[in-house]
Tab-separated table of C-alpha atoms in Angstrom:
chain	number	residue	atom	x	y	z
A	30	UNK	CA	0.000	0.000	0.000
A	31	UNK	CA	1.221	3.527	-0.801
A	32	UNK	CA	2.808	5.466	2.033
A	33	UNK	CA	0.766	8.581	2.960
A	34	UNK	CA	2.134	12.094	2.562
A	35	UNK	CA	2.136	13.787	5.968
A	36	UNK	CA	3.835	16.837	7.384
A	37	UNK	CA	3.645	19.169	10.369
A	38	UNK	CA	4.560	22.830	10.729
A	39	UNK	CA	4.879	24.285	14.216
A	40	UNK	CA	6.039	27.528	15.771
A	41	UNK	CA	7.965	25.958	18.649
A	42	UNK	CA	9.042	29.276	20.218
A	43	UNK	CA	12.642	28.111	20.626
A	44	UNK	CA	13.759	25.768	23.375
A	45	UNK	CA	14.964	23.011	21.045
A	46	UNK	CA	17.596	22.010	23.623
A	47	UNK	CA	14.805	21.308	26.117
A	48	UNK	CA	14.460	17.542	26.590
A	49	UNK	CA	10.666	17.701	26.930
A	50	UNK	CA	10.302	19.685	23.703
A	51	UNK	CA	12.636	17.278	21.887
A	52	UNK	CA	10.548	14.344	23.106
A	53	UNK	CA	7.359	16.111	21.960
A	54	UNK	CA	8.762	16.540	18.436
A	55	UNK	CA	9.970	12.927	18.329
A	56	UNK	CA	6.566	11.642	19.442
A	57	UNK	CA	4.848	13.542	16.598
A	58	UNK	CA	7.302	12.158	14.031
A	59	UNK	CA	6.687	8.600	15.237
A	60	UNK	CA	2.940	8.888	15.704
A	61	UNK	CA	2.164	10.370	12.282
A	62	UNK	CA	5.038	8.811	10.281
A	63	UNK	CA	5.954	12.238	8.952
A	64	UNK	CA	7.418	12.911	5.538
A	65	UNK	CA	8.898	16.117	6.956
A	66	UNK	CA	8.642	18.487	9.911
A	67	UNK	CA	8.861	22.289	9.672
A	68	UNK	CA	9.854	24.181	12.820
A	69	UNK	CA	9.517	27.959	13.142
A	70	UNK	CA	11.012	30.477	15.541
A	71	UNK	CA	13.849	28.113	16.396
A	72	UNK	CA	15.855	30.977	17.934
A	73	UNK	CA	19.022	29.191	16.770
A	74	UNK	CA	21.781	30.938	14.842
A	75	UNK	CA	23.207	27.556	13.884
A	76	UNK	CA	21.798	24.024	13.541
A	77	UNK	CA	23.836	20.821	13.230
A	78	UNK	CA	23.165	17.102	12.798
A	79	UNK	CA	23.728	16.485	16.526
A	80	UNK	CA	20.705	18.646	17.394
A	81	UNK	CA	18.576	17.256	14.559
A	82	UNK	CA	19.177	13.676	15.762
A	83	UNK	CA	17.560	14.675	19.058
A	84	UNK	CA	14.452	15.801	17.157
A	85	UNK	CA	14.175	13.215	14.381
A	86	UNK	CA	14.123	9.636	15.740
A	87	UNK	CA	14.702	7.854	12.419
A	88	UNK	CA	18.059	7.108	10.808
A	89	UNK	CA	17.362	8.450	7.341
A	90	UNK	CA	17.027	12.224	7.373
A	91	UNK	CA	18.374	15.449	6.009
A	92	UNK	CA	17.678	19.021	7.029
A	93	UNK	CA	17.883	22.662	6.018
A	94	UNK	CA	17.728	25.751	8.181
A	95	UNK	CA	17.661	29.516	8.191
A	96	UNK	CA	19.507	31.167	11.097
A	97	UNK	CA	17.796	33.302	13.664
A	98	UNK	CA	18.414	37.017	13.335
A	99	UNK	CA	17.435	38.554	16.641
A	100	UNK	CA	15.530	36.890	19.485
A	101	UNK	CA	12.521	35.527	17.582
A	102	UNK	CA	13.236	34.008	14.184
A	103	UNK	CA	14.868	31.005	12.546
A	104	UNK	CA	13.474	28.091	10.533
A	105	UNK	CA	14.305	24.388	10.364
A	106	UNK	CA	12.906	21.664	8.113
A	107	UNK	CA	13.785	17.966	8.595
A	108	UNK	CA	12.717	15.313	6.086
A	109	UNK	CA	12.760	11.569	5.583
A	110	UNK	CA	15.218	10.873	2.762
A	111	UNK	CA	13.588	7.522	1.973
A	112	UNK	CA	10.121	9.027	1.433
A	113	UNK	CA	11.184	12.264	-0.299
A	114	UNK	CA	13.464	12.007	-3.310
A	115	UNK	CA	15.480	14.471	-5.415
A	116	UNK	CA	15.213	17.213	-2.807
A	117	UNK	CA	16.361	20.723	-3.774
A	118	UNK	CA	16.448	23.554	-1.234
A	119	UNK	CA	16.278	27.326	-1.762
A	120	UNK	CA	15.814	29.710	1.153
A	121	UNK	CA	15.301	33.336	2.099
A	122	UNK	CA	15.461	35.141	5.404
A	123	UNK	CA	11.924	34.059	6.354
A	124	UNK	CA	11.228	30.999	4.207
A	125	UNK	CA	12.595	27.655	3.065
A	126	UNK	CA	11.469	26.293	-0.314
A	127	UNK	CA	11.810	22.547	-0.771
A	128	UNK	CA	11.266	20.809	-4.149
A	129	UNK	CA	11.076	17.001	-4.122
A	130	UNK	CA	9.310	14.000	-5.590
A	131	UNK	CA	6.922	11.841	-3.598
A	132	UNK	CA	5.648	8.666	-5.275
A	133	UNK	CA	6.766	10.210	-8.600
A	134	UNK	CA	4.706	13.369	-7.866
A	135	UNK	CA	6.682	16.637	-8.102
A	136	UNK	CA	5.894	18.740	-5.019
A	137	UNK	CA	7.023	22.141	-3.783
A	138	UNK	CA	6.593	23.072	-0.136
A	139	UNK	CA	7.429	26.502	1.261
A	140	UNK	CA	7.838	26.857	5.015
A	141	UNK	CA	7.028	30.436	6.061
A	142	UNK	CA	7.587	32.490	9.183
A	143	UNK	CA	6.169	35.954	8.503
A	144	UNK	CA	7.063	39.120	10.358
A	145	UNK	CA	4.690	40.746	12.837
A	146	UNK	CA	5.086	44.001	10.892
A	147	UNK	CA	2.518	44.502	8.116
A	148	UNK	CA	4.987	46.272	5.787
A	149	UNK	CA	7.460	43.381	6.021
A	150	UNK	CA	4.696	40.844	5.419
A	151	UNK	CA	3.717	42.660	2.226
A	152	UNK	CA	7.323	42.404	1.006
A	153	UNK	CA	7.284	38.694	1.897
A	154	UNK	CA	4.118	38.050	-0.152
A	155	UNK	CA	5.774	39.695	-3.156
A	156	UNK	CA	8.883	37.586	-2.571
A	157	UNK	CA	6.881	34.341	-2.399
A	158	UNK	CA	4.669	35.022	-5.403
A	159	UNK	CA	7.181	33.781	-8.054
A	160	UNK	CA	7.770	30.635	-5.964
A	161	UNK	CA	4.072	29.759	-6.162
A	162	UNK	CA	4.476	29.144	-9.909
A	163	UNK	CA	5.384	25.467	-10.216
A	164	UNK	CA	4.463	22.568	-12.492
A	165	UNK	CA	3.704	20.163	-9.621
A	166	UNK	CA	1.734	20.372	-6.372
A	167	UNK	CA	2.373	23.443	-4.215
A	168	UNK	CA	2.021	23.825	-0.434
A	169	UNK	CA	2.792	26.837	1.739
A	170	UNK	CA	2.548	26.339	5.492
A	171	UNK	CA	3.761	27.993	8.656
A	172	UNK	CA	3.136	31.048	10.804
A	173	UNK	CA	1.778	33.843	8.588
A	174	UNK	CA	1.318	36.280	11.501
A	175	UNK	CA	-1.914	37.496	9.908
A	176	UNK	CA	-5.484	36.355	9.362
A	177	UNK	CA	-7.776	36.362	6.346
A	178	UNK	CA	-10.897	37.687	8.092
A	179	UNK	CA	-11.945	39.264	11.421
A	180	UNK	CA	-13.543	35.947	12.464
A	181	UNK	CA	-10.076	34.418	12.699
A	182	UNK	CA	-9.027	36.852	15.428
A	183	UNK	CA	-10.733	36.943	18.822
A	184	UNK	CA	-12.954	40.039	19.299
A	185	UNK	CA	-11.900	41.453	15.907
A	186	UNK	CA	-14.680	43.045	13.847
A	187	UNK	CA	-13.012	44.970	11.014
A	188	UNK	CA	-11.084	44.023	7.902
A	189	UNK	CA	-7.596	45.499	8.097
A	190	UNK	CA	-5.467	46.422	5.040
A	191	UNK	CA	-2.983	43.664	5.923
A	192	UNK	CA	-5.786	41.054	5.814
A	193	UNK	CA	-6.809	42.238	2.363
A	194	UNK	CA	-3.171	42.145	1.176
A	195	UNK	CA	-2.812	38.580	2.500
A	196	UNK	CA	-6.045	37.531	0.774
A	197	UNK	CA	-4.911	39.191	-2.483
A	198	UNK	CA	-1.623	37.267	-2.335
A	199	UNK	CA	-3.428	33.918	-2.066
A	200	UNK	CA	-5.790	34.860	-4.903
A	201	UNK	CA	-3.007	35.938	-7.278
A	202	UNK	CA	-0.939	32.860	-6.369
A	203	UNK	CA	-4.055	30.699	-6.914
A	204	UNK	CA	-3.653	29.045	-3.521
A	205	UNK	CA	-6.464	27.501	-1.487
A	206	UNK	CA	-6.581	28.052	2.275
A	207	UNK	CA	-7.157	24.534	3.633
A	208	UNK	CA	-9.893	24.329	6.313
A	209	UNK	CA	-8.568	23.588	9.792
A	210	UNK	CA	-10.108	20.804	11.860
A	211	UNK	CA	-10.170	20.691	15.641
A	212	UNK	CA	-9.608	24.349	16.584
A	213	UNK	CA	-10.813	27.838	15.721
A	214	UNK	CA	-7.520	29.494	16.706
A	215	UNK	CA	-3.914	28.301	16.471
A	216	UNK	CA	-2.215	30.833	18.746
A	217	UNK	CA	-3.163	32.459	22.010
A	218	UNK	CA	-1.710	34.324	24.956
A	219	UNK	CA	-3.369	35.759	28.061
A	220	UNK	CA	-5.315	38.370	26.071
A	221	UNK	CA	-5.467	37.423	22.390
A	222	UNK	CA	-6.080	34.458	20.128
A	223	UNK	CA	-6.038	34.083	16.371
A	224	UNK	CA	-5.589	31.650	13.507
A	225	UNK	CA	-2.202	32.750	12.200
A	226	UNK	CA	-0.827	29.246	11.544
A	227	UNK	CA	-2.192	27.666	8.377
A	228	UNK	CA	-1.499	25.618	5.263
A	229	UNK	CA	-2.414	26.686	1.733
A	230	UNK	CA	-2.159	24.555	-1.391
A	231	UNK	CA	-2.541	24.740	-5.137
A	232	UNK	CA	-5.732	23.511	-6.773
A	233	UNK	CA	-3.748	20.623	-8.253
A	234	UNK	CA	-2.983	19.410	-4.720
A	235	UNK	CA	-6.668	19.631	-3.764
A	236	UNK	CA	-7.583	17.522	-6.805
A	237	UNK	CA	-4.759	15.021	-6.216
A	238	UNK	CA	-5.823	14.401	-2.602
A	239	UNK	CA	-9.502	15.249	-2.441
A	240	UNK	CA	-9.848	13.674	1.034
A	241	UNK	CA	-6.818	15.335	2.575
A	242	UNK	CA	-7.089	16.949	6.004
A	243	UNK	CA	-5.473	19.708	8.034
A	244	UNK	CA	-5.708	19.175	11.786
A	245	UNK	CA	-4.747	21.273	14.802
A	246	UNK	CA	-2.899	19.188	17.399
A	247	UNK	CA	-2.292	19.826	21.100
A	248	UNK	CA	-0.132	22.861	21.779
A	249	UNK	CA	2.594	21.017	23.632
A	250	UNK	CA	5.185	23.450	25.017
A	251	UNK	CA	4.353	26.507	22.905
A	252	UNK	CA	1.563	29.056	22.578
A	253	UNK	CA	1.091	27.842	18.973
A	254	UNK	CA	-0.527	24.549	17.975
A	255	UNK	CA	1.215	22.235	15.492
A	256	UNK	CA	-0.802	21.815	12.292
A	257	UNK	CA	-0.806	18.399	10.623
A	258	UNK	CA	-1.447	17.784	6.917
A	259	UNK	CA	-2.421	14.257	5.890
A	260	UNK	CA	-3.157	13.015	2.390
A	261	UNK	CA	-6.140	10.746	1.845
A	262	UNK	CA	-3.968	7.607	1.699
A	263	UNK	CA	-3.919	5.318	4.737
A	264	UNK	CA	-1.469	2.590	5.622
A	265	UNK	CA	-1.382	-0.305	8.076
A	266	UNK	CA	2.039	-0.199	9.687
A	267	UNK	CA	1.582	-3.597	11.388
A	268	UNK	CA	2.348	-4.488	15.008
A	269	UNK	CA	4.507	-2.091	17.018
A	270	UNK	CA	7.915	-3.337	18.219
A	271	UNK	CA	8.534	-3.970	21.900
A	272	UNK	CA	10.652	-1.252	23.536
A	273	UNK	CA	12.258	-0.902	26.938
A	274	UNK	CA	11.272	2.103	29.073
A	275	UNK	CA	14.022	3.912	31.003
A	276	UNK	CA	11.971	4.168	34.200
A	277	UNK	CA	11.790	0.363	34.455
A	278	UNK	CA	15.506	0.181	35.170
A	279	UNK	CA	15.196	2.793	37.914
A	280	UNK	CA	12.630	0.654	39.762
A	281	UNK	CA	14.200	-1.249	42.665
A	282	UNK	CA	12.398	-4.525	41.876
A	283	UNK	CA	12.677	-4.632	38.085
A	284	UNK	CA	16.043	-6.386	37.718
A	285	UNK	CA	15.121	-9.115	40.189
A	286	UNK	CA	11.713	-9.506	38.511
A	287	UNK	CA	13.316	-9.999	35.088
A	288	UNK	CA	15.830	-12.497	36.473
A	289	UNK	CA	13.233	-14.568	38.314
A	290	UNK	CA	10.892	-14.467	35.302
A	291	UNK	CA	13.661	-15.573	32.944
A	292	UNK	CA	14.714	-18.421	35.243
A	293	UNK	CA	11.146	-19.636	35.656
A	294	UNK	CA	10.704	-19.869	31.895
A	295	UNK	CA	13.636	-22.277	31.537
A	296	UNK	CA	13.640	-25.954	32.402
A	297	UNK	CA	16.391	-28.515	32.263
A	298	UNK	CA	13.917	-31.173	31.169
A	299	UNK	CA	12.080	-29.062	28.592
A	300	UNK	CA	14.118	-25.954	27.624
A	301	UNK	CA	12.269	-23.297	25.647
A	302	UNK	CA	13.609	-22.050	22.291
A	303	UNK	CA	15.170	-18.626	22.697
A	304	UNK	CA	12.637	-16.761	20.512
A	305	UNK	CA	9.678	-18.280	22.362
A	306	UNK	CA	11.300	-17.575	25.723
A	307	UNK	CA	11.881	-13.918	24.817
A	308	UNK	CA	8.280	-13.592	23.669
A	309	UNK	CA	6.938	-14.949	26.960
A	310	UNK	CA	9.285	-12.696	28.936
A	311	UNK	CA	8.015	-9.711	26.971
A	312	UNK	CA	4.411	-10.523	27.920
A	313	UNK	CA	5.364	-10.794	31.602
A	314	UNK	CA	7.149	-7.431	31.488
A	315	UNK	CA	4.131	-5.792	29.828
A	316	UNK	CA	1.876	-7.178	32.584
A	317	UNK	CA	4.344	-6.006	35.249
A	318	UNK	CA	4.438	-2.516	33.704
A	319	UNK	CA	0.625	-2.272	33.787
A	320	UNK	CA	0.473	-3.507	37.384
A	321	UNK	CA	3.210	-1.162	38.667
A	322	UNK	CA	2.820	1.973	36.513
A	323	UNK	CA	-0.624	1.555	35.005
A	324	UNK	CA	-1.326	1.936	31.297
A	325	UNK	CA	0.904	4.943	30.509
A	326	UNK	CA	-0.222	5.254	26.895
A	327	UNK	CA	-3.879	5.260	27.943
A	328	UNK	CA	-3.210	7.890	30.625
A	329	UNK	CA	-1.297	10.061	28.166
A	330	UNK	CA	-4.090	9.805	25.582
A	331	UNK	CA	-6.763	10.715	28.141
A	332	UNK	CA	-4.784	13.674	29.513
A	333	UNK	CA	-3.971	14.958	26.002
A	334	UNK	CA	-7.664	14.725	25.074
A	335	UNK	CA	-8.581	16.765	28.170
A	336	UNK	CA	-5.986	19.429	27.266
A	337	UNK	CA	-7.416	19.613	23.746
A	338	UNK	CA	-10.948	19.961	25.121
A	339	UNK	CA	-9.951	22.827	27.423
A	340	UNK	CA	-8.105	24.499	24.522
A	341	UNK	CA	-11.275	24.286	22.412
A	342	UNK	CA	-13.300	25.857	25.263
A	343	UNK	CA	-10.706	28.647	25.482
A	344	UNK	CA	-11.379	29.453	21.810
A	345	UNK	CA	-14.877	30.711	22.684
A	346	UNK	CA	-14.471	32.108	26.203
A	347	UNK	CA	-11.954	32.739	28.965
A	348	UNK	CA	-11.233	29.722	31.122
A	349	UNK	CA	-12.541	29.751	34.682
A	350	UNK	CA	-10.079	29.697	37.580
A	351	UNK	CA	-10.756	26.028	38.238
A	352	UNK	CA	-10.261	25.188	34.556
A	353	UNK	CA	-6.950	27.074	34.447
A	354	UNK	CA	-5.758	25.170	37.520
A	355	UNK	CA	-6.892	21.873	36.007
A	356	UNK	CA	-5.065	22.661	32.742
A	357	UNK	CA	-1.845	23.371	34.648
A	358	UNK	CA	-2.257	20.131	36.601
A	359	UNK	CA	-2.804	18.070	33.453
A	360	UNK	CA	0.267	19.544	31.759
A	361	UNK	CA	2.298	18.773	34.875
A	362	UNK	CA	1.132	15.156	34.770
A	363	UNK	CA	1.987	14.898	31.084
């Protein structure tokens, strides 16, 4: 079955040396089997393979980056070199353009991090316009730092000139703003919220993947949500491999439990084949993990769902004191 085309763009607000943020990025790569990951506002003036390995858990990757100029800029894109072929990179101060082939389809993706100044955004739209002309499928995603209508900004009622300029850019470039599922807004602070993170595509991409989706994920450790694009192709990746968890080895009883379990599976009169013995040991460890720690994956899924639900509520009204405290508690547990 054909591998799906999936990518995420996320304004991570720096902190790429933070272990929790690195783990968050890795978990998204693994969960959605990403073709590539675009990170914005890296706040890094240099990026090397050592850092990228902490973000991308797979062996086959390459990356391109634009350095941060000042305290709040920088872009990084990491891609799977098995899935994406013939990759060519061109970049500007606020964008990275990546041409590649996916399943013999020529695709251009432009990762964008727009300025918060309207005049600089207008210059960026003019800069990106020639790049939107391409014979294959075109995608532009990232943080555009602007909205297309007042409804995309909390308590906004008027069309501003910058909104009209942004809309004109998409019209001239013949790009479609893909509808976002799961959230009304993609960024928020204590006072404001808006949908400034988005993905736009050419009509050819809409026709090629008529059932594609754009989904807002949990915010993680940023005030922006990651946005996930998925083509309409699904794949069954088969059973997941068994993996050891670091916290097991810190438990005082784990080593003795493994030893006693291993010894009990062997018999001088009827020794088990090694593969069968390992399989039975794995099942015992999984049962031990559930008994001692509980179902961690289930807990994580439930807590993440509760965070997402509170984020959705915050789109329409301010959270109550109890809800704010509960949100902080959930994030602490995660």
